Amino acid sequence: MIFYPTSKIQGEIDVTADKSIYHRAVILGSLIESTSEIYNIPNGQDCLSTDECMKKLGTKIIREGNKCFVKGNNFYECSTLNAGNSGTTMRLLSGILSSLPFISSITGDESLKKRPMERIIQPLTQLGAKITSSNGKAPLTFYPSKLHATSYRQIKASAQVKSCFLLASLNAEGTSSYIEPIPTRDHLEKLLLLSGAKLNKIGDKIEITGNAKLNSFKITIPADISSASFFIASALLSKNGNVTIKNVGINEHRIGFLNAVKKMNGFIEIQDIRSNEAGEPIGNIIAKTSNLKAIEIEAKDVPSMIDEIPILAVLATQAEGKTKITGAGELRKKESDRIFSMCSELKKMGANIKEFEDGFEIDGKTRLKGAELESHGDHRVAMSLIIASTIADSPCKIKEIDCINISYPNFIETLEKLTK
Ligand code: S3P
């Protein structure tokens, strides 16, 4: 598809709902007998993968327009589950599969089958799960086991590993604890508290007691900060940028990108801050044309902006000075190797980039050129390149952009709305 430069990014938009929260709400709802109600649901393929897996296991999920009803049932034996491209589906659901009374297995698409699963196999095995894998990768097979409480100290920060552990612990005898090195998104903890789970946070330790009775819940999902970040970046970079994005989730562990942009001298304002039923903070984000300056990002900053680093790389090409990102090696294990994908594509546009094993350095600012680009089959790379193409000196042709449907099927439509 060809993308043309534009000199205006203006307007008020809604962006797709947060898929991190959706996966958690559906998986947790599947453990609860009465019906949970989820409003403002996202429609990306990853979310549909979670729906399909849970339905196959017996959960009743009914999507009606913008809302969804989830009713837990006794899980039943089924053929291999398929998480598609969704790492979150595979890793979180593994927490549930670990204690089923029958053999179950889960696989994914070619990209997901290359991603590391040892990080969940280890804590689940410590809880008593019996799992086989293909050299630490999917397909994963789970054998019936009785889980017991344990204490797990995680070395690499990961919200998926934490959530997997907490879900498995719900079915383990006794009180388990999980210690994380750097705080990560706590959407599941908030939902667990809402549904009455016995969960305690003490410093960096989360304690959770198994076999507690859970109550159904009703929530409205905030707009996704990760999806919003593309339009925020676009407004900052545009000659005439002024965008308002409504009802965006601003969970403290998800706003690393906003903090980084502010440090870069970007104009960001958050208005009308409030909370949803689960205690997720929400606000309307305003971003305007800005003269950006370089910043440094290190390991401790990474978890709160992990999915926004590709679009931050685009911003860095337009920031005065050297923007250096280190401690972000995890990006190589995402839907594509995002360090390589972004460095190689932005280089084609003329950006001045040095690639490191755990990050990159971008020397700005550079006028980006129109080029033939590749998404590497990665939705966030595709959307980042589309935003980069809006400020290039000539059109860009981007291959394989269908992958956008993984998280944001209406992305191009929303971007077009801002250019009119
Ligand atoms: C997610 C956590 C992050 C993120 C992913 C979604 C989640 O992964 O990159 O897109 O919903 O828990 P890690 O926990 O592996 O960093």
Short mmCIF file of C-alpha atoms and ligand atoms in Angstrom, two decimals:
data_model
loop_
_atom_site.label_atom_id
_atom_site.label_comp_id
_atom_site.label_asym_id
_atom_site.label_seq_id
_atom_site.Cartn_x
_atom_site.Cartn_y
_atom_site.Cartn_z
CA MET A 1 0.00 0.00 0.00
CA ILE A 2 1.23 3.53 -0.76
CA PHE A 3 1.24 6.24 1.89
CA TYR A 4 1.53 9.94 1.05
CA PRO A 5 3.07 12.71 3.15
CA THR A 6 0.56 15.02 4.80
CA SER A 7 0.94 18.43 6.38
CA LYS A 8 -1.96 18.24 8.80
CA ILE A 9 -2.89 15.90 11.66
CA GLN A 10 -5.84 17.40 13.46
CA GLY A 11 -9.01 16.39 15.21
CA GLU A 12 -10.63 14.50 18.06
CA ILE A 13 -10.59 10.69 17.86
CA ASP A 14 -11.40 7.52 19.73
CA VAL A 15 -8.88 4.73 19.37
CA THR A 16 -9.37 0.99 19.80
CA ALA A 17 -9.83 -0.42 23.31
CA ASP A 18 -6.95 -1.88 25.31
CA LYS A 19 -6.25 -5.46 24.27
CA SER A 20 -4.10 -6.20 27.33
CA ILE A 21 -7.11 -5.56 29.55
CA TYR A 22 -9.46 -7.44 27.22
CA HIS A 23 -7.41 -10.67 27.22
CA ARG A 24 -7.29 -10.58 31.01
CA ALA A 25 -10.99 -9.83 31.44
CA VAL A 26 -12.06 -12.69 29.15
CA ILE A 27 -9.66 -15.22 30.66
CA LEU A 28 -10.58 -14.24 34.22
CA GLY A 29 -14.30 -14.18 33.34
CA SER A 30 -13.96 -17.73 32.06
CA LEU A 31 -13.13 -18.86 35.61
CA ILE A 32 -16.32 -17.34 37.04
CA GLU A 33 -19.68 -19.08 36.83
CA SER A 34 -21.91 -16.00 36.69
CA THR A 35 -21.81 -13.66 33.70
CA SER A 36 -19.25 -10.85 33.48
CA GLU A 37 -19.95 -7.87 31.24
CA ILE A 38 -17.22 -6.11 29.28
CA TYR A 39 -17.98 -2.83 27.51
CA ASN A 40 -15.96 -1.07 24.81
CA ILE A 41 -14.34 -4.20 23.46
CA PRO A 42 -11.45 -4.22 20.99
CA ASN A 43 -11.85 -6.03 17.67
CA GLY A 44 -8.25 -6.89 16.78
CA GLN A 45 -7.34 -10.41 15.71
CA ASP A 46 -5.39 -11.10 18.93
CA CYS A 47 -8.56 -10.55 20.97
CA LEU A 48 -10.52 -12.84 18.68
CA SER A 49 -7.81 -15.48 19.21
CA THR A 50 -8.46 -15.31 22.96
CA ASP A 51 -12.22 -15.58 22.35
CA GLU A 52 -11.74 -18.63 20.11
CA CYS A 53 -9.48 -20.45 22.58
CA MET A 54 -11.80 -19.83 25.52
CA LYS A 55 -14.91 -20.84 23.55
CA LYS A 56 -13.21 -24.05 22.48
CA LEU A 57 -12.59 -24.81 26.16
CA GLY A 58 -16.28 -24.29 26.94
CA THR A 59 -16.56 -20.62 28.01
CA LYS A 60 -19.67 -18.84 26.77
CA ILE A 61 -18.62 -15.60 25.06
CA ILE A 62 -21.20 -13.48 23.32
CA ARG A 63 -20.09 -10.33 21.50
CA GLU A 64 -22.94 -7.88 20.87
CA GLY A 65 -21.79 -4.71 19.14
CA ASN A 66 -19.49 -2.92 21.50
CA LYS A 67 -20.05 -5.22 24.49
CA CYS A 68 -19.28 -8.78 25.40
CA PHE A 69 -20.69 -11.26 27.93
CA VAL A 70 -18.44 -13.93 29.39
CA LYS A 71 -19.77 -16.86 31.40
CA GLY A 72 -17.47 -19.51 32.80
CA ASN A 73 -18.37 -23.15 32.42
CA ASN A 74 -16.62 -26.39 33.29
CA PHE A 75 -13.71 -26.52 30.87
CA TYR A 76 -13.82 -29.52 28.56
CA GLU A 77 -11.31 -31.50 26.57
CA CYS A 78 -10.73 -30.20 23.06
CA SER A 79 -8.26 -30.34 20.19
CA THR A 80 -5.14 -28.11 20.21
CA LEU A 81 -5.91 -24.47 20.96
CA ASN A 82 -4.54 -21.86 18.57
CA ALA A 83 -3.41 -18.49 19.94
CA GLY A 84 -2.65 -17.17 16.43
CA ASN A 85 -0.16 -14.29 16.67
CA SER A 86 -1.01 -13.48 20.29
CA GLY A 87 1.76 -13.99 22.83
CA THR A 88 -0.50 -12.67 25.57
CA THR A 89 -3.17 -15.30 24.79
CA MET A 90 -0.65 -18.14 24.85
CA ARG A 91 1.21 -17.05 27.96
CA LEU A 92 -1.82 -16.10 30.07
CA LEU A 93 -3.91 -19.08 29.04
CA SER A 94 -1.02 -21.42 29.91
CA GLY A 95 -1.64 -20.44 33.53
CA ILE A 96 -5.13 -21.95 33.25
CA LEU A 97 -4.16 -25.01 31.20
CA SER A 98 -1.60 -25.98 33.86
CA SER A 99 -4.21 -27.28 36.28
CA LEU A 100 -6.89 -28.74 33.99
CA PRO A 101 -7.94 -32.33 34.80
CA PHE A 102 -7.22 -33.44 31.20
CA ILE A 103 -4.40 -33.10 28.67
CA SER A 104 -4.50 -29.83 26.72
CA SER A 105 -2.24 -28.15 24.20
CA ILE A 106 -1.76 -24.77 22.62
CA THR A 107 0.06 -23.58 19.51
CA GLY A 108 0.25 -20.40 17.43
CA ASP A 109 1.23 -18.98 14.05
CA GLU A 110 4.77 -19.11 12.65
CA SER A 111 5.82 -15.93 14.51
CA LEU A 112 4.43 -17.09 17.86
CA LYS A 113 6.02 -20.53 17.50
CA LYS A 114 9.42 -18.81 17.40
CA ARG A 115 8.88 -16.85 20.62
CA PRO A 116 10.30 -18.00 23.97
CA MET A 117 7.96 -19.85 26.33
CA GLU A 118 10.58 -21.06 28.81
CA ARG A 119 9.84 -17.91 30.82
CA ILE A 120 6.37 -19.28 31.68
CA ILE A 121 7.27 -22.98 31.74
CA GLN A 122 9.70 -22.33 34.62
CA PRO A 123 7.33 -20.63 37.10
CA LEU A 124 4.46 -22.94 36.15
CA THR A 125 6.66 -25.99 36.74
CA GLN A 126 7.62 -24.55 40.12
CA LEU A 127 3.88 -24.42 40.91
CA GLY A 128 3.68 -28.13 40.07
CA ALA A 129 2.60 -28.02 36.41
CA LYS A 130 3.71 -30.73 33.96
CA ILE A 131 4.47 -29.17 30.59
CA THR A 132 6.22 -30.32 27.44
CA SER A 133 7.34 -27.96 24.69
CA SER A 134 9.33 -27.88 21.50
CA ASN A 135 12.68 -26.72 22.93
CA GLY A 136 11.05 -24.10 25.12
CA LYS A 137 8.69 -22.98 22.34
CA ALA A 138 5.12 -23.75 21.24
CA PRO A 139 3.35 -26.10 20.81
CA LEU A 140 2.99 -26.56 24.55
CA THR A 141 1.25 -29.57 26.10
CA PHE A 142 -0.09 -29.60 29.65
CA TYR A 143 -0.69 -32.77 31.66
CA PRO A 144 -3.16 -32.93 34.55
CA SER A 145 -1.50 -31.79 37.77
CA LYS A 146 -2.39 -30.45 41.17
CA LEU A 147 -0.75 -27.08 41.72
CA HIS A 148 0.70 -26.02 45.07
CA ALA A 149 1.66 -22.55 46.30
CA THR A 150 5.17 -21.31 45.71
CA SER A 151 7.23 -18.16 45.82
CA TYR A 152 8.71 -17.01 42.51
CA ARG A 153 11.25 -14.26 41.93
CA GLN A 154 11.23 -13.10 38.31
CA ILE A 155 14.49 -11.81 36.84
CA LYS A 156 13.27 -10.14 33.62
CA ALA A 157 10.28 -7.84 33.96
CA SER A 158 7.28 -9.25 32.09
CA ALA A 159 3.59 -8.57 32.63
CA GLN A 160 2.73 -11.69 30.69
CA VAL A 161 4.81 -13.94 32.96
CA LYS A 162 3.39 -12.25 36.06
CA SER A 163 -0.19 -12.62 34.81
CA CYS A 164 0.37 -16.25 33.84
CA PHE A 165 1.69 -16.98 37.33
CA LEU A 166 -1.19 -15.18 39.08
CA LEU A 167 -3.82 -17.01 36.99
CA ALA A 168 -2.22 -20.38 37.72
CA SER A 169 -1.96 -19.52 41.44
CA LEU A 170 -5.73 -19.06 41.58
CA ASN A 171 -5.91 -22.82 41.30
CA ALA A 172 -3.00 -23.69 43.59
CA GLU A 173 -3.41 -24.82 47.18
CA GLY A 174 -2.19 -22.09 49.56
CA THR A 175 -0.75 -18.58 49.17
CA SER A 176 1.76 -17.99 46.38
CA SER A 177 3.95 -14.97 45.90
CA TYR A 178 5.50 -13.32 42.86
CA ILE A 179 8.29 -10.77 43.03
CA GLU A 180 9.03 -8.59 40.01
CA PRO A 181 12.28 -6.73 39.32
CA ILE A 182 10.62 -3.66 37.73
CA PRO A 183 6.88 -3.00 38.08
CA THR A 184 4.85 -3.93 34.98
CA ARG A 185 1.24 -3.33 33.94
CA ASP A 186 -1.10 -4.42 36.75
CA HIS A 187 -4.37 -4.77 34.85
CA LEU A 188 -4.91 -8.34 36.03
CA GLU A 189 -4.26 -7.44 39.67
CA LYS A 190 -6.92 -4.72 39.44
CA LEU A 191 -9.44 -7.15 37.88
CA LEU A 192 -8.62 -9.81 40.46
CA LEU A 193 -9.30 -7.37 43.29
CA LEU A 194 -12.55 -6.31 41.59
CA SER A 195 -13.70 -9.92 41.45
CA GLY A 196 -12.87 -10.59 45.10
CA ALA A 197 -9.63 -12.59 44.80
CA LYS A 198 -7.38 -12.73 47.86
CA LEU A 199 -4.51 -10.62 46.54
CA ASN A 200 -2.06 -8.47 48.46
CA LYS A 201 0.69 -6.18 47.22
CA ILE A 202 3.59 -5.63 49.57
CA GLY A 203 6.36 -3.60 47.92
CA ASP A 204 7.55 -5.56 44.90
CA LYS A 205 5.79 -8.73 46.11
CA ILE A 206 2.31 -9.86 45.13
CA GLU A 207 0.67 -12.51 47.28
CA ILE A 208 -2.29 -14.48 46.00
CA THR A 209 -4.30 -17.23 47.67
CA GLY A 210 -5.68 -20.11 45.63
CA ASN A 211 -9.23 -21.43 45.46
CA ALA A 212 -10.93 -18.19 46.56
CA LYS A 213 -14.47 -17.61 45.34
CA LEU A 214 -14.51 -15.10 42.47
CA ASN A 215 -17.44 -12.85 41.59
CA SER A 216 -18.41 -11.73 38.11
CA PHE A 217 -17.56 -8.15 37.15
CA LYS A 218 -18.70 -5.37 34.86
CA ILE A 219 -16.08 -3.11 33.28
CA THR A 220 -15.61 -0.60 30.50
CA ILE A 221 -12.24 -0.96 28.81
CA PRO A 222 -10.26 2.28 28.31
CA ALA A 223 -8.85 3.20 24.91
CA ASP A 224 -5.43 1.65 24.34
CA ILE A 225 -2.45 3.87 25.15
CA SER A 226 -0.28 1.74 22.83
CA SER A 227 -2.62 2.42 19.89
CA ALA A 228 -2.96 6.08 20.91
CA SER A 229 0.82 6.51 20.83
CA PHE A 230 0.88 6.39 17.01
CA PHE A 231 -1.48 9.38 16.72
CA ILE A 232 0.27 11.23 19.55
CA ALA A 233 3.54 10.83 17.63
CA SER A 234 1.89 11.87 14.40
CA ALA A 235 0.54 15.09 15.96
CA LEU A 236 3.96 15.94 17.46
CA LEU A 237 5.68 15.44 14.10
CA SER A 238 3.14 17.15 11.89
CA LYS A 239 3.61 20.79 10.79
CA ASN A 240 -0.01 21.33 11.85
CA GLY A 241 -0.57 18.82 14.58
CA ASN A 242 -3.33 19.04 17.18
CA VAL A 243 -5.00 15.82 18.25
CA THR A 244 -7.26 14.89 21.14
CA ILE A 245 -7.64 11.21 21.95
CA LYS A 246 -10.51 10.41 24.26
CA ASN A 247 -10.77 8.07 27.25
CA VAL A 248 -7.25 6.65 27.06
CA GLY A 249 -6.01 4.27 29.74
CA ILE A 250 -3.16 5.93 31.62
CA ASN A 251 -2.21 3.14 34.01
CA GLU A 252 1.01 4.24 35.73
CA HIS A 253 2.85 1.21 34.33
CA ARG A 254 1.86 1.98 30.73
CA ILE A 255 2.75 5.66 30.37
CA GLY A 256 6.49 5.47 29.84
CA PHE A 257 5.96 6.76 26.30
CA LEU A 258 4.10 9.87 27.53
CA ASN A 259 6.84 10.56 30.06
CA ALA A 260 9.55 10.11 27.41
CA VAL A 261 7.75 12.44 25.00
CA LYS A 262 7.45 15.11 27.68
CA LYS A 263 11.20 14.83 28.29
CA MET A 264 11.72 15.23 24.55
CA ASN A 265 9.94 18.56 24.80
CA GLY A 266 6.77 17.20 23.21
CA PHE A 267 3.48 18.97 23.89
CA ILE A 268 1.26 16.53 25.81
CA GLU A 269 -1.63 17.41 28.06
CA ILE A 270 -3.94 15.01 29.87
CA GLN A 271 -7.39 16.30 30.76
CA ASP A 272 -10.39 15.01 32.66
CA ILE A 273 -8.56 12.28 34.58
CA ARG A 274 -10.89 9.73 36.17
CA SER A 275 -11.08 5.98 36.89
CA ASN A 276 -13.06 3.04 35.54
CA GLU A 277 -14.76 0.32 37.66
CA ALA A 278 -11.51 -1.64 38.05
CA GLY A 279 -9.61 1.46 39.16
CA GLU A 280 -7.87 1.98 35.81
CA PRO A 281 -7.07 5.68 35.38
CA ILE A 282 -8.36 7.25 32.14
CA GLY A 283 -7.90 10.67 30.56
CA ASN A 284 -8.21 12.62 27.32
CA ILE A 285 -4.78 13.11 25.77
CA ILE A 286 -3.93 16.20 23.73
CA ALA A 287 -0.76 16.30 21.59
CA LYS A 288 0.43 19.18 19.40
CA THR A 289 3.24 20.04 16.96
CA SER A 290 6.54 20.15 18.86
CA ASN A 291 10.25 20.69 18.37
CA LEU A 292 11.69 17.54 19.86
CA LYS A 293 15.05 16.98 21.52
CA ALA A 294 16.97 13.73 22.05
CA ILE A 295 16.71 11.69 25.27
CA GLU A 296 18.23 8.55 26.77
CA ILE A 297 16.13 5.53 27.69
CA GLU A 298 17.56 2.74 29.84
CA ALA A 299 16.48 -0.69 31.12
CA LYS A 300 14.40 0.62 34.04
CA ASP A 301 12.29 2.77 31.67
CA VAL A 302 11.58 -0.02 29.18
CA PRO A 303 8.70 -2.07 30.69
CA SER A 304 6.34 0.92 30.85
CA MET A 305 6.88 1.70 27.15
CA ILE A 306 7.81 -1.72 25.74
CA ASP A 307 5.31 -1.65 22.86
CA GLU A 308 5.85 2.05 22.10
CA ILE A 309 9.60 1.86 21.38
CA PRO A 310 9.08 1.37 17.60
CA ILE A 311 7.10 4.62 17.36
CA LEU A 312 9.54 6.33 19.73
CA ALA A 313 12.25 5.44 17.19
CA VAL A 314 10.31 7.39 14.56
CA LEU A 315 10.11 10.39 16.91
CA ALA A 316 13.86 10.11 17.56
CA THR A 317 14.59 10.62 13.85
CA GLN A 318 13.03 14.10 14.24
CA ALA A 319 14.59 14.99 17.60
CA GLU A 320 17.63 17.24 17.79
CA GLY A 321 20.63 15.18 19.02
CA LYS A 322 21.36 11.54 19.77
CA THR A 323 18.52 9.49 21.23
CA LYS A 324 19.91 6.35 22.82
CA ILE A 325 17.82 3.37 23.89
CA THR A 326 19.50 0.55 25.82
CA GLY A 327 18.28 -2.34 27.99
CA ALA A 328 15.55 -3.13 25.47
CA GLY A 329 16.77 -6.55 24.27
CA GLU A 330 13.27 -7.96 24.86
CA LEU A 331 12.21 -6.15 21.68
CA ARG A 332 14.06 -8.81 19.69
CA LYS A 333 11.56 -11.39 20.99
CA LYS A 334 8.33 -9.67 20.00
CA GLU A 335 6.10 -10.32 16.95
CA SER A 336 9.25 -9.54 14.94
CA ASP A 337 12.76 -8.60 16.04
CA ARG A 338 11.65 -4.99 16.55
CA ILE A 339 15.19 -3.61 16.98
CA PHE A 340 16.21 -5.03 13.62
CA SER A 341 12.87 -4.25 11.91
CA MET A 342 12.83 -0.58 12.92
CA CYS A 343 16.56 0.01 12.37
CA SER A 344 16.55 -1.52 8.90
CA GLU A 345 13.36 0.22 7.71
CA LEU A 346 14.21 3.66 9.11
CA LYS A 347 17.69 3.37 7.53
CA LYS A 348 15.97 2.90 4.16
CA MET A 349 14.27 6.26 4.82
CA GLY A 350 17.64 7.90 5.46
CA ALA A 351 17.67 7.90 9.27
CA ASN A 352 21.02 7.88 10.98
CA ILE A 353 20.88 4.77 13.22
CA LYS A 354 23.34 2.57 15.08
CA GLU A 355 21.91 -0.80 16.08
CA PHE A 356 22.95 -2.41 19.41
CA GLU A 357 22.14 -5.85 20.75
CA ASP A 358 19.79 -4.27 23.31
CA GLY A 359 18.65 -1.09 21.58
CA PHE A 360 19.80 1.61 19.17
CA GLU A 361 21.03 5.18 18.83
CA ILE A 362 19.39 7.61 16.43
CA ASP A 363 21.12 10.85 15.50
CA GLY A 364 18.53 13.47 14.51
CA LYS A 365 17.10 15.22 13.04
CA THR A 366 17.01 13.81 9.52
CA ARG A 367 14.59 14.59 6.71
CA LEU A 368 13.04 11.17 5.98
CA LYS A 369 12.88 10.01 2.36
CA GLY A 370 10.12 8.09 0.64
CA ALA A 371 11.13 4.43 0.31
CA GLU A 372 9.92 0.88 -0.21
CA LEU A 373 9.41 -0.54 3.27
CA GLU A 374 8.51 -3.83 4.93
CA SER A 375 6.36 -4.39 8.00
CA HIS A 376 8.16 -7.67 8.88
CA GLY A 377 4.64 -9.00 9.52
CA ASP A 378 4.56 -6.97 12.75
CA HIS A 379 1.56 -4.72 13.47
CA ARG A 380 3.46 -2.18 15.55
CA VAL A 381 6.25 -1.90 13.00
CA ALA A 382 3.64 -1.42 10.23
CA MET A 383 1.85 1.39 12.10
CA SER A 384 5.14 3.08 13.07
CA LEU A 385 6.24 3.11 9.42
CA ILE A 386 2.91 4.51 8.27
CA ILE A 387 3.35 7.41 10.71
CA ALA A 388 6.94 7.88 9.48
CA SER A 389 5.65 7.98 5.90
CA THR A 390 3.34 10.92 6.71
CA ILE A 391 6.43 13.13 7.22
CA ALA A 392 8.61 11.72 4.40
CA ASP A 393 9.58 13.90 1.44
CA SER A 394 7.78 11.58 -1.01
CA PRO A 395 5.36 8.61 -0.86
CA CYS A 396 6.32 5.31 0.80
CA LYS A 397 5.27 1.88 -0.35
CA ILE A 398 4.81 -0.46 2.62
CA LYS A 399 4.51 -4.22 2.11
CA GLU A 400 2.33 -6.57 4.19
CA ILE A 401 0.32 -4.09 6.18
CA ASP A 402 -2.58 -6.47 6.82
CA CYS A 403 -0.86 -7.37 10.08
CA ILE A 404 -2.31 -4.10 11.47
CA ASN A 405 -5.49 -6.15 12.03
CA ILE A 406 -3.73 -7.92 14.90
CA SER A 407 -4.33 -4.96 17.19
CA TYR A 408 -6.04 -2.18 15.26
CA PRO A 409 -8.22 -2.93 12.21
CA ASN A 410 -9.47 0.70 11.98
CA PHE A 411 -6.02 2.31 12.19
CA ILE A 412 -5.84 3.67 8.63
CA GLU A 413 -9.42 4.94 8.75
CA THR A 414 -8.65 6.87 11.96
CA LEU A 415 -5.44 8.31 10.51
CA GLU A 416 -7.28 9.44 7.37
CA LYS A 417 -9.86 11.21 9.54
CA LEU A 418 -7.04 13.33 11.02
CA THR A 419 -5.63 14.35 7.65
CA LYS A 420 -8.90 15.71 6.22
C1 S3P B 1 1.70 -7.51 27.39
C2 S3P B 1 2.95 -7.41 27.93
C3 S3P B 1 4.15 -7.06 27.17
C4 S3P B 1 3.79 -6.46 25.82
C5 S3P B 1 2.70 -7.22 25.14
C6 S3P B 1 1.44 -7.23 25.98
C7 S3P B 1 0.59 -7.92 28.26
O1 S3P B 1 4.92 -8.22 26.99
O2 S3P B 1 4.92 -6.38 25.00
O3 S3P B 1 2.39 -6.63 23.89
O4 S3P B 1 -0.58 -7.74 27.89
O5 S3P B 1 0.87 -8.44 29.33
P1 S3P B 1 5.97 -8.69 28.12
O6 S3P B 1 5.20 -8.92 29.36
O7 S3P B 1 6.57 -9.99 27.62
O8 S3P B 1 6.97 -7.60 28.20
#
